[in-house]
mmCIF file of C-alpha atoms in Angstrom:
data_model
loop_
_atom_site.group_PDB
_atom_site.id
_atom_site.type_symbol
_atom_site.label_atom_id
_atom_site.label_comp_id
_atom_site.label_asym_id
_atom_site.label_seq_id
_atom_site.Cartn_x
_atom_site.Cartn_y
_atom_site.Cartn_z
ATOM 1 C CA MET A 396 -111.412 56.012 36.183
ATOM 2 C CA THR A 397 -109.717 59.191 34.902
ATOM 3 C CA THR A 398 -109.266 60.060 31.245
ATOM 4 C CA GLU A 399 -105.507 59.482 31.440
ATOM 5 C CA THR A 400 -106.044 56.070 33.011
ATOM 6 C CA GLN A 401 -108.529 55.183 30.284
ATOM 7 C CA HIS A 402 -106.031 56.158 27.595
ATOM 8 C CA ASP A 403 -103.250 54.213 29.283
ATOM 9 C CA HIS A 404 -105.482 51.156 29.534
ATOM 10 C CA ALA A 405 -106.502 51.513 25.867
ATOM 11 C CA GLY A 406 -102.865 51.819 24.814
ATOM 12 C CA LYS A 407 -101.972 48.584 26.597
ATOM 13 C CA SER A 408 -104.969 46.599 25.383
ATOM 14 C CA ARG A 409 -105.205 47.671 21.746
ATOM 15 C CA PRO A 410 -102.795 46.297 19.142
ATOM 16 C CA LEU A 411 -103.090 49.472 17.054
ATOM 17 C CA ASP A 412 -100.971 51.528 19.455
ATOM 18 C CA ARG A 413 -97.893 51.755 17.223
ATOM 19 C CA PRO A 414 -95.616 54.743 16.566
ATOM 20 C CA TRP A 415 -95.756 54.347 12.767
ATOM 21 C CA LEU A 416 -99.546 54.617 12.637
ATOM 22 C CA PRO A 417 -100.906 58.076 11.772
ATOM 23 C CA TRP A 418 -102.666 58.894 15.043
ATOM 24 C CA GLY A 419 -99.834 58.205 17.513
ATOM 25 C CA GLY A 420 -100.635 56.528 20.815
ATOM 26 C CA ALA A 421 -103.935 54.796 21.497
ATOM 27 C CA PRO A 422 -106.531 55.315 18.737
ATOM 28 C CA SER A 423 -109.896 56.900 19.378
ATOM 29 C CA SER A 424 -113.158 55.531 17.997
ATOM 30 C CA LYS A 425 -112.933 58.041 15.122
ATOM 31 C CA ASP A 426 -109.404 56.871 14.340
ATOM 32 C CA LEU A 427 -110.503 53.248 14.197
ATOM 33 C CA PHE A 428 -113.585 54.044 12.111
ATOM 34 C CA CYS A 429 -111.513 55.917 9.541
ATOM 35 C CA TRP A 430 -108.609 53.438 9.544
ATOM 36 C CA TYR A 431 -110.787 50.392 8.964
ATOM 37 C CA GLY A 432 -112.812 52.389 6.446
ATOM 38 C CA ILE A 433 -109.681 53.019 4.370
ATOM 39 C CA TRP A 434 -108.773 49.352 4.396
ATOM 40 C CA LEU A 435 -112.329 48.426 3.422
ATOM 41 C CA VAL A 436 -112.089 50.827 0.483
ATOM 42 C CA PHE A 437 -108.885 49.165 -0.710
ATOM 43 C CA ALA A 438 -110.356 45.684 -0.194
ATOM 44 C CA TYR A 439 -113.530 46.677 -2.040
ATOM 45 C CA SER A 440 -111.541 48.063 -4.960
ATOM 46 C CA PHE A 441 -109.509 44.863 -5.200
ATOM 47 C CA ALA A 442 -112.656 42.714 -5.022
ATOM 48 C CA MET A 443 -114.201 44.629 -7.940
ATOM 49 C CA TRP A 444 -111.407 43.721 -10.365
ATOM 50 C CA PRO A 445 -112.728 40.304 -11.419
ATOM 51 C CA LEU A 446 -116.317 41.616 -11.598
ATOM 52 C CA LYS A 447 -115.574 44.284 -14.204
ATOM 53 C CA PRO A 448 -115.476 41.977 -17.243
ATOM 54 C CA TRP A 449 -118.677 40.246 -16.077
ATOM 55 C CA LEU A 450 -120.714 43.429 -15.822
ATOM 56 C CA ILE A 451 -119.310 45.721 -18.502
ATOM 57 C CA GLY A 452 -121.323 44.101 -21.288
ATOM 58 C CA VAL A 453 -124.359 43.249 -19.176
ATOM 59 C CA ASN A 454 -124.988 46.235 -16.904
ATOM 60 C CA PRO A 455 -122.319 48.921 -17.343
ATOM 61 C CA VAL A 456 -124.424 51.489 -15.455
ATOM 62 C CA LEU A 457 -124.315 49.303 -12.343
ATOM 63 C CA LEU A 458 -120.605 48.716 -12.891
ATOM 64 C CA GLU A 459 -119.770 52.418 -13.075
ATOM 65 C CA ALA A 460 -121.748 53.049 -9.887
ATOM 66 C CA MET A 461 -119.838 50.264 -8.158
ATOM 67 C CA THR A 462 -116.357 51.116 -9.447
ATOM 68 C CA GLY A 463 -116.307 54.561 -11.054
ATOM 69 C CA ALA A 464 -114.247 53.013 -13.861
ATOM 70 C CA GLN A 465 -113.789 55.034 -17.052
ATOM 71 C CA SER A 466 -114.298 51.927 -19.195
ATOM 72 C CA ALA A 467 -117.688 51.373 -17.554
ATOM 73 C CA MET A 468 -118.647 55.010 -18.191
ATOM 74 C CA THR A 469 -117.743 54.641 -21.851
ATOM 75 C CA ALA A 470 -119.755 51.432 -22.144
ATOM 76 C CA ALA A 471 -122.715 53.021 -20.339
ATOM 77 C CA GLY A 472 -122.667 55.922 -22.782
ATOM 78 C CA ALA A 473 -122.643 53.488 -25.686
ATOM 79 C CA PHE A 474 -125.559 51.539 -24.205
ATOM 80 C CA ALA A 475 -127.446 54.842 -23.835
ATOM 81 C CA ARG A 476 -126.810 55.592 -27.512
ATOM 82 C CA VAL A 477 -128.494 52.334 -28.601
ATOM 83 C CA GLY A 478 -131.387 52.829 -26.182
ATOM 84 C CA GLU A 479 -130.448 50.217 -23.592
ATOM 85 C CA ALA A 480 -129.895 52.678 -20.727
ATOM 86 C CA PRO A 481 -131.041 56.235 -19.868
ATOM 87 C CA LEU A 482 -128.245 58.723 -20.552
ATOM 88 C CA ALA A 483 -129.006 60.735 -17.391
ATOM 89 C CA LEU A 484 -128.770 57.581 -15.284
ATOM 90 C CA ALA A 485 -125.448 56.682 -16.912
ATOM 91 C CA VAL A 486 -124.013 60.084 -15.982
ATOM 92 C CA ALA A 487 -125.429 60.023 -12.446
ATOM 93 C CA ALA A 488 -124.086 56.512 -11.813
ATOM 94 C CA GLY A 489 -120.622 57.540 -12.976
ATOM 95 C CA VAL A 490 -120.560 60.595 -10.725
ATOM 96 C CA PHE A 491 -121.665 58.509 -7.751
ATOM 97 C CA GLY A 492 -119.101 55.816 -8.537
ATOM 98 C CA MET A 493 -116.253 58.330 -8.548
ATOM 99 C CA MET A 494 -117.316 60.178 -5.404
ATOM 100 C CA LYS A 495 -118.586 57.485 -3.056
ATOM 101 C CA PHE A 496 -115.363 56.859 -1.092
ATOM 102 C CA ALA A 497 -113.549 60.187 -1.469
ATOM 103 C CA TRP A 498 -114.808 61.501 1.887
ATOM 104 C CA VAL A 499 -112.991 58.689 3.741
ATOM 105 C CA PHE A 500 -109.615 60.069 2.682
ATOM 106 C CA TRP A 501 -110.740 63.638 3.399
ATOM 107 C CA LEU A 502 -111.613 62.498 6.937
ATOM 108 C CA ALA A 503 -108.205 60.819 7.289
ATOM 109 C CA GLY A 504 -106.513 64.087 6.386
ATOM 110 C CA ARG A 505 -108.688 66.005 8.834
ATOM 111 C CA LEU A 506 -107.957 63.532 11.651
ATOM 112 C CA TRP A 507 -104.268 62.812 11.124
ATOM 113 C CA GLY A 508 -102.959 65.672 9.000
ATOM 114 C CA GLU A 509 -99.469 65.377 7.596
ATOM 115 C CA ASN A 510 -98.990 61.933 9.143
ATOM 116 C CA MET A 511 -101.603 60.516 6.787
ATOM 117 C CA LEU A 512 -100.075 62.293 3.817
ATOM 118 C CA ARG A 513 -96.692 60.791 4.628
ATOM 119 C CA LEU A 514 -98.263 57.356 4.904
ATOM 120 C CA LEU A 515 -99.929 57.704 1.492
ATOM 121 C CA ALA A 516 -96.893 59.199 -0.218
ATOM 122 C CA GLY A 517 -94.340 56.865 1.376
ATOM 123 C CA SER A 518 -92.216 57.666 4.404
ATOM 124 C CA ALA A 519 -89.043 57.853 2.330
ATOM 125 C CA GLN A 520 -90.558 60.583 0.145
ATOM 126 C CA GLU A 521 -88.542 59.445 -2.843
ATOM 127 C CA GLY A 522 -89.439 59.360 -6.508
ATOM 128 C CA ARG A 523 -92.749 60.521 -7.910
ATOM 129 C CA ALA A 524 -94.696 60.015 -4.684
ATOM 130 C CA GLY A 525 -92.247 62.204 -2.808
ATOM 131 C CA ARG A 526 -92.432 64.975 -5.398
ATOM 132 C CA ARG A 527 -96.226 64.926 -5.315
ATOM 133 C CA PHE A 528 -96.148 64.969 -1.526
ATOM 134 C CA GLY A 529 -93.865 68.002 -1.571
ATOM 135 C CA LEU A 530 -96.112 69.848 -4.039
ATOM 136 C CA LEU A 531 -99.269 69.309 -2.011
ATOM 137 C CA THR A 532 -97.735 70.068 1.393
ATOM 138 C CA ARG A 533 -95.517 73.035 0.501
ATOM 139 C CA ASP A 534 -96.580 75.941 2.710
ATOM 140 C CA THR A 535 -97.468 78.683 0.219
ATOM 141 C CA PRO A 536 -100.294 81.233 0.101
ATOM 142 C CA ALA A 537 -101.780 79.352 -2.856
ATOM 143 C CA ARG A 538 -101.637 75.928 -1.204
ATOM 144 C CA ARG A 539 -105.408 75.636 -0.677
ATOM 145 C CA TRP A 540 -105.991 76.585 -4.308
ATOM 146 C CA ILE A 541 -103.447 73.997 -5.488
ATOM 147 C CA ILE A 542 -105.047 71.285 -3.368
ATOM 148 C CA GLY A 543 -108.536 72.297 -4.494
ATOM 149 C CA ALA A 544 -107.420 72.008 -8.117
ATOM 150 C CA ALA A 545 -105.880 68.597 -7.339
ATOM 151 C CA VAL A 546 -109.236 67.407 -5.965
ATOM 152 C CA VAL A 547 -110.963 68.448 -9.204
ATOM 153 C CA LEU A 548 -108.247 66.927 -11.403
ATOM 154 C CA GLU A 549 -107.667 63.746 -9.398
ATOM 155 C CA LYS A 550 -108.242 61.496 -12.436
ATOM 156 C CA VAL A 551 -105.306 63.063 -14.267
ATOM 157 C CA PRO A 552 -102.490 60.448 -14.189
ATOM 158 C CA MET A 553 -100.015 62.734 -12.395
ATOM 159 C CA VAL A 554 -102.477 63.666 -9.616
ATOM 160 C CA PRO A 555 -102.846 61.035 -6.841
ATOM 161 C CA GLY A 556 -106.513 61.072 -5.771
ATOM 162 C CA PRO A 557 -106.261 59.777 -2.158
ATOM 163 C CA LEU A 558 -103.329 62.103 -1.476
ATOM 164 C CA ALA A 559 -105.245 65.095 -2.847
ATOM 165 C CA PHE A 560 -108.338 64.189 -0.811
ATOM 166 C CA ALA A 561 -106.364 63.760 2.418
ATOM 167 C CA SER A 562 -104.546 67.034 1.754
ATOM 168 C CA ALA A 563 -107.901 68.810 1.466
ATOM 169 C CA GLY A 564 -108.889 67.602 4.920
ATOM 170 C CA TRP A 565 -105.493 68.495 6.358
ATOM 171 C CA VAL A 566 -105.437 72.135 5.173
ATOM 172 C CA GLY A 567 -108.943 72.752 6.494
ATOM 173 C CA ILE A 568 -111.091 72.631 3.361
ATOM 174 C CA SER A 569 -114.588 72.002 4.732
ATOM 175 C CA LEU A 570 -116.491 68.850 3.826
ATOM 176 C CA PRO A 571 -119.184 70.701 1.796
ATOM 177 C CA THR A 572 -116.502 72.567 -0.185
ATOM 178 C CA PHE A 573 -114.532 69.365 -0.702
ATOM 179 C CA LEU A 574 -117.608 67.491 -1.937
ATOM 180 C CA PHE A 575 -118.476 70.377 -4.276
ATOM 181 C CA LEU A 576 -114.960 70.326 -5.792
ATOM 182 C CA ASN A 577 -115.078 66.542 -6.049
ATOM 183 C CA LEU A 578 -118.489 66.810 -7.743
ATOM 184 C CA ILE A 579 -117.114 69.214 -10.355
ATOM 185 C CA GLY A 580 -114.295 66.831 -11.217
ATOM 186 C CA ALA A 581 -116.493 63.726 -11.177
ATOM 187 C CA ALA A 582 -119.129 65.354 -13.393
ATOM 188 C CA ALA A 583 -116.503 66.543 -15.874
ATOM 189 C CA TRP A 584 -114.777 63.160 -16.188
ATOM 190 C CA THR A 585 -118.048 61.238 -16.296
ATOM 191 C CA GLY A 586 -119.385 63.543 -18.976
ATOM 192 C CA LEU A 587 -116.203 63.112 -21.003
ATOM 193 C CA TYR A 588 -116.144 59.304 -20.959
ATOM 194 C CA THR A 589 -119.915 58.848 -21.194
ATOM 195 C CA GLY A 590 -119.983 61.270 -24.107
ATOM 196 C CA LEU A 591 -117.187 59.322 -25.782
ATOM 197 C CA GLY A 592 -119.163 56.094 -25.467
ATOM 198 C CA TYR A 593 -122.320 57.808 -26.720
ATOM 199 C CA ALA A 594 -120.435 59.036 -29.770
ATOM 200 C CA ILE A 595 -119.050 55.563 -30.529
ATOM 201 C CA GLY A 596 -122.374 53.782 -30.009
ATOM 202 C CA GLN A 597 -122.888 50.228 -31.241
ATOM 203 C CA PRO A 598 -119.204 49.312 -31.816
ATOM 204 C CA ALA A 599 -118.468 50.028 -28.143
ATOM 205 C CA VAL A 600 -121.504 47.952 -27.119
ATOM 206 C CA ASP A 601 -120.226 45.049 -29.221
ATOM 207 C CA ILE A 602 -116.787 45.237 -27.578
ATOM 208 C CA ALA A 603 -118.291 45.359 -24.076
ATOM 209 C CA GLU A 604 -120.539 42.381 -24.788
ATOM 210 C CA THR A 605 -117.590 40.421 -26.195
ATOM 211 C CA ILE A 606 -115.608 41.089 -23.022
ATOM 212 C CA SER A 607 -118.515 39.824 -20.908
ATOM 213 C CA GLU A 608 -118.758 36.679 -23.031
ATOM 214 C CA LYS A 609 -115.087 35.978 -22.273
ATOM 215 C CA ALA A 610 -115.471 37.107 -18.640
ATOM 216 C CA VAL A 611 -114.098 33.911 -17.090
ATOM 217 C CA TRP A 612 -110.783 34.199 -18.890
ATOM 218 C CA VAL A 613 -110.598 37.970 -18.530
ATOM 219 C CA SER A 614 -111.247 37.715 -14.790
ATOM 220 C CA LEU A 615 -108.589 35.046 -14.391
ATOM 221 C CA ALA A 616 -106.141 37.209 -16.333
ATOM 222 C CA VAL A 617 -106.925 40.206 -14.114
ATOM 223 C CA ILE A 618 -106.452 38.185 -10.917
ATOM 224 C CA VAL A 619 -103.211 36.572 -12.089
ATOM 225 C CA GLY A 620 -101.927 39.900 -13.370
ATOM 226 C CA GLY A 621 -102.684 41.560 -10.027
ATOM 227 C CA ILE A 622 -100.853 38.839 -8.121
ATOM 228 C CA VAL A 623 -97.846 39.085 -10.430
ATOM 229 C CA VAL A 624 -97.684 42.866 -10.099
ATOM 230 C CA GLN A 625 -97.998 42.746 -6.294
ATOM 231 C CA THR A 626 -95.318 40.066 -6.049
ATOM 232 C CA ALA A 627 -92.965 42.034 -8.286
ATOM 233 C CA MET A 628 -93.508 45.221 -6.283
ATOM 234 C CA SER A 629 -92.888 43.405 -2.993
ATOM 235 C CA ARG A 630 -89.646 41.944 -4.292
ATOM 236 C CA PHE A 631 -88.580 45.341 -5.640
ATOM 237 C CA ARG A 632 -89.198 47.003 -2.253
ATOM 238 C CA ALA A 633 -87.346 44.219 -0.457
ATOM 239 C CA ALA A 634 -84.372 44.607 -2.821
ATOM 240 C CA ARG A 635 -84.307 48.376 -2.221
ATOM 241 C CA ARG A 636 -84.313 47.859 1.551
ATOM 242 C CA ARG A 637 -81.373 45.445 1.341
ATOM 243 C CA SER A 638 -79.436 47.861 -0.836
#
């Protein structure tokens, strides 16, 4: 069987041969690995929401490793201040938590280039997502420097992390360089929030433990809030399409 015949057969037998998908045509094994990896990342992030209030007052170091959440870093720093966790471990767990899935989006950018960026930013390229997309993809001599800075600053509210990571893969920033830039940003943000918690100390520990004591209600509130937000966003998008 020739290569063309194999691709034709794959295109007919696989449901992921759709023109709107980032690879175009029949996906390769790398495409499928990366695509399902991205969806697993999103599913994992969603699944962590109700666990945050359970763990933040019990084991914030584990929570920051699992989620990379700033609140968990702050709580871990506070626990380190009162002697309930090693400070070095709190920092290391936060760095790991922030970095653990970044490479998936870098790989998506390397595999699918601008198609992936359009998918992350929104095909219409309107509003804030469109402006960010234009900034990261504008062909200028300083583009690699801009994208490298975006990787470091991805926790800043105006910098979309997945879009910055995918852009790094698209413009040819190597994986070691990307991970080094990501490490700089993760270490800086983890140090900031862990240091804040360390400075606050016992009051932050008391707040975290109170949240864990009310974890059932907090988790329910998080789940209901997420459903409400998703429903509202879906209705808003549907209304925009009709208009």
